[in-house]
CSV table of C-alpha atoms in Angstrom, one decimal:
chain,number,residue,atom,x,y,z
U,211,MET,CA,41.9,-9.2,-32.6
U,212,LYS,CA,44.2,-8.4,-29.1
U,213,SER,CA,42.2,-5.2,-29.2
U,214,LEU,CA,39.1,-6.3,-28.7
U,215,HIS,CA,40.2,-9.4,-26.3
U,216,SER,CA,41.6,-6.3,-24.4
U,217,GLY,CA,38.1,-4.4,-24.9
U,218,ARG,CA,36.9,-7.3,-22.8
U,219,ARG,CA,39.0,-7.8,-20.3
U,220,ILE,CA,38.3,-3.9,-19.3
U,221,ALA,CA,34.8,-4.3,-19.8
U,222,ALA,CA,34.8,-7.3,-17.3
U,223,LEU,CA,37.2,-5.8,-15.2
U,224,ALA,CA,34.9,-2.6,-14.9
U,225,GLY,CA,32.2,-4.6,-14.2
U,226,GLY,CA,33.7,-6.2,-11.1
U,227,THR,CA,34.9,-3.4,-9.6
U,228,ALA,CA,31.7,-1.9,-9.5
U,229,ALA,CA,29.6,-5.1,-8.5
U,230,LEU,CA,32.6,-4.5,-5.7
U,231,ALA,CA,31.5,-1.6,-4.5
U,232,MET,CA,28.3,-1.8,-5.0
U,233,VAL,CA,28.8,-4.4,-2.3
U,234,LEU,CA,31.6,-2.6,-0.4
U,235,PHE,CA,28.7,0.4,-0.1
U,236,THR,CA,26.6,-1.2,0.7
U,237,ALA,CA,27.9,-3.2,3.4
U,238,SER,CA,29.1,-0.1,5.5
U,239,CYS,CA,25.5,1.6,4.6
U,240,SER,CA,24.0,-1.1,7.2
U,241,THR,CA,23.7,-0.8,11.1
U,242,GLU,CA,23.0,-4.5,13.7
U,243,GLU,CA,22.1,-2.0,16.0
U,244,GLN,CA,18.4,-2.9,17.5
U,245,ALA,CA,15.6,-0.7,18.6
U,246,PRO,CA,15.5,-0.2,22.1
U,247,GLU,CA,12.6,-2.3,23.0
U,248,GLU,CA,9.8,0.2,24.7
U,249,THR,CA,6.4,-1.6,26.4
U,250,THR,CA,3.2,1.1,26.8
U,251,THR,CA,0.0,0.7,28.4
U,252,THR,CA,-2.7,1.8,27.1
U,253,THR,CA,-6.2,3.1,28.2
U,254,THR,CA,-9.4,3.1,26.4
U,255,THR,CA,-12.6,4.2,27.9
U,256,THR,CA,-16.2,3.4,25.6
U,257,THR,CA,-19.1,6.2,26.3
U,258,THR,CA,-22.8,5.1,24.8
U,259,THR,CA,-24.9,7.4,22.5
U,260,SER,CA,-28.2,7.3,20.8
U,261,ALA,CA,-26.9,7.9,17.6
U,262,ALA,CA,-26.2,4.3,15.5
U,263,VAL,CA,-23.0,3.5,14.4
U,264,GLU,CA,-22.5,2.6,10.2
U,265,PRO,CA,-19.2,0.8,9.2
U,266,THR,CA,-16.9,2.7,7.3
U,267,ASP,CA,-16.1,0.7,4.8
U,268,LYS,CA,-18.0,0.2,1.6
U,269,ALA,CA,-17.5,-3.7,0.6
U,270,PRO,CA,-21.0,-5.4,0.2
U,271,ARG,CA,-21.9,-7.7,3.6
U,272,ILE,CA,-21.5,-11.3,2.0
U,273,ASN,CA,-24.7,-13.2,3.3
U,274,PRO,CA,-23.9,-17.0,3.1
U,275,ASN,CA,-27.9,-17.3,2.2
U,276,ASP,CA,-27.6,-14.4,-0.7
U,277,PRO,CA,-25.3,-14.5,-4.3
U,278,ASN,CA,-22.0,-13.7,-4.3
U,279,PRO,CA,-22.1,-10.4,-4.6
U,280,PHE,CA,-18.5,-10.6,-6.5
U,281,SER,CA,-19.5,-13.2,-8.9
U,282,PRO,CA,-19.2,-11.4,-12.7
U,283,THR,CA,-22.8,-10.4,-14.7
U,284,VAL,CA,-21.3,-10.9,-17.8
U,285,ILE,CA,-20.8,-14.4,-19.1
U,286,ALA,CA,-18.4,-15.0,-21.9
U,287,PRO,CA,-18.9,-17.0,-25.1
U,288,PRO,CA,-17.7,-20.3,-25.5
U,289,ALA,CA,-15.0,-20.6,-27.4
U,290,PRO,CA,-15.3,-21.2,-31.7
U,291,THR,CA,-15.0,-25.4,-32.2
U,292,ALA,CA,-13.6,-25.6,-35.9
U,293,VAL,CA,-13.8,-28.2,-38.5
U,294,PRO,CA,-12.0,-31.6,-37.9
U,295,GLY,CA,-8.5,-31.2,-40.0
U,296,ASP,CA,-8.5,-27.7,-40.0
U,297,ASN,CA,-6.0,-26.2,-37.4
């Protein structure tokens, strides 16, 4: 009986030590330093060309007057009904 209690105490002590070690390791690796703030200015120029520009996304365009292209095409059959009193 004593060996059972001492085994639990050793396991609890080992678990507590491991948890404390993880907390201390995490605290020692973290830093409170913030990166220096840098301000950058970007300038963009546009040129016109005769080539048509197409969107790069593959999703279909949603038109409010058209049906929703994301709606399912298969409709599931209704659930079967059971005879009253039969579970």
